[in-house]
Amino acid sequence: MVWNYRVIKMSDQDEEEWIGICEVFYNDKDEPILYSSPVCVSGESLDDLDITLYNMVESLGKPILIKENFK
């Protein structure tokens, strides 16, 4: 299963909208099917953090996904 970081628009119980960076997983047709809770940045080294942050910044240039569009 392939995944990457993506921005997802969500809403809380009071219907207040907010966005977060999540890990999004795709099926064989490259359709997003699952997502994680918003992620934090952690790793075993500064290089790990650098790679993670780079990949998260890349997600900001992609269309925002909507939580309700996941099956």
XYZ file of C-alpha atoms in Angstrom:
71
model
C 0.000 0.000 0.000
C 1.351 3.412 -0.978
C 1.074 6.455 1.293
C 2.136 10.075 1.544
C 1.434 13.149 3.637
C -1.632 15.175 2.676
C -3.597 18.043 4.153
C -7.097 16.989 5.194
C -9.983 19.312 6.050
C -11.941 18.085 9.059
C -14.570 19.391 11.442
C -15.042 18.927 15.155
C -18.224 18.156 17.081
C -19.242 21.828 16.932
C -18.758 21.737 13.145
C -15.747 24.059 13.383
C -13.522 23.322 10.386
C -9.769 22.828 10.681
C -6.985 21.228 8.654
C -4.132 18.875 9.535
C -1.331 16.973 7.861
C -2.066 13.232 7.900
C -0.634 10.076 6.407
C -2.952 9.093 3.540
C -3.001 5.576 2.101
C -4.034 4.722 -1.469
C -5.521 1.689 -3.218
C -4.235 0.160 -6.469
C -6.153 2.800 -8.452
C -4.255 5.593 -6.637
C -7.444 6.623 -4.799
C -7.106 7.784 -1.178
C -8.814 5.231 1.074
C -7.461 5.692 4.625
C -5.890 8.446 6.682
C -4.177 8.720 10.054
C -4.712 11.201 12.819
C -2.743 14.408 12.251
C 0.930 13.573 12.612
C 3.767 15.016 14.662
C 7.366 15.283 13.546
C 9.719 12.803 15.172
C 12.657 10.637 14.212
C 15.924 9.097 15.297
C 18.106 11.883 13.873
C 18.032 15.404 12.468
C 18.197 13.866 8.993
C 14.986 11.926 9.757
C 13.294 15.166 10.819
C 14.560 16.957 7.721
C 13.128 14.289 5.387
C 9.795 14.208 7.226
C 9.444 17.985 7.186
C 10.371 18.119 3.498
C 7.650 15.576 2.679
C 5.118 17.457 4.817
C 5.907 20.743 3.069
C 5.354 18.987 -0.284
C 1.827 18.118 0.877
C 0.995 21.831 1.114
C 1.229 22.112 -2.682
C -1.369 19.379 -3.310
C -5.156 19.771 -3.234
C -6.696 19.561 0.234
C -8.594 16.325 0.832
C -11.956 16.347 2.637
C -12.519 13.907 5.486
C -16.086 13.177 4.392
C -14.880 12.006 0.953
C -13.222 8.928 2.449
C -15.305 5.740 2.348
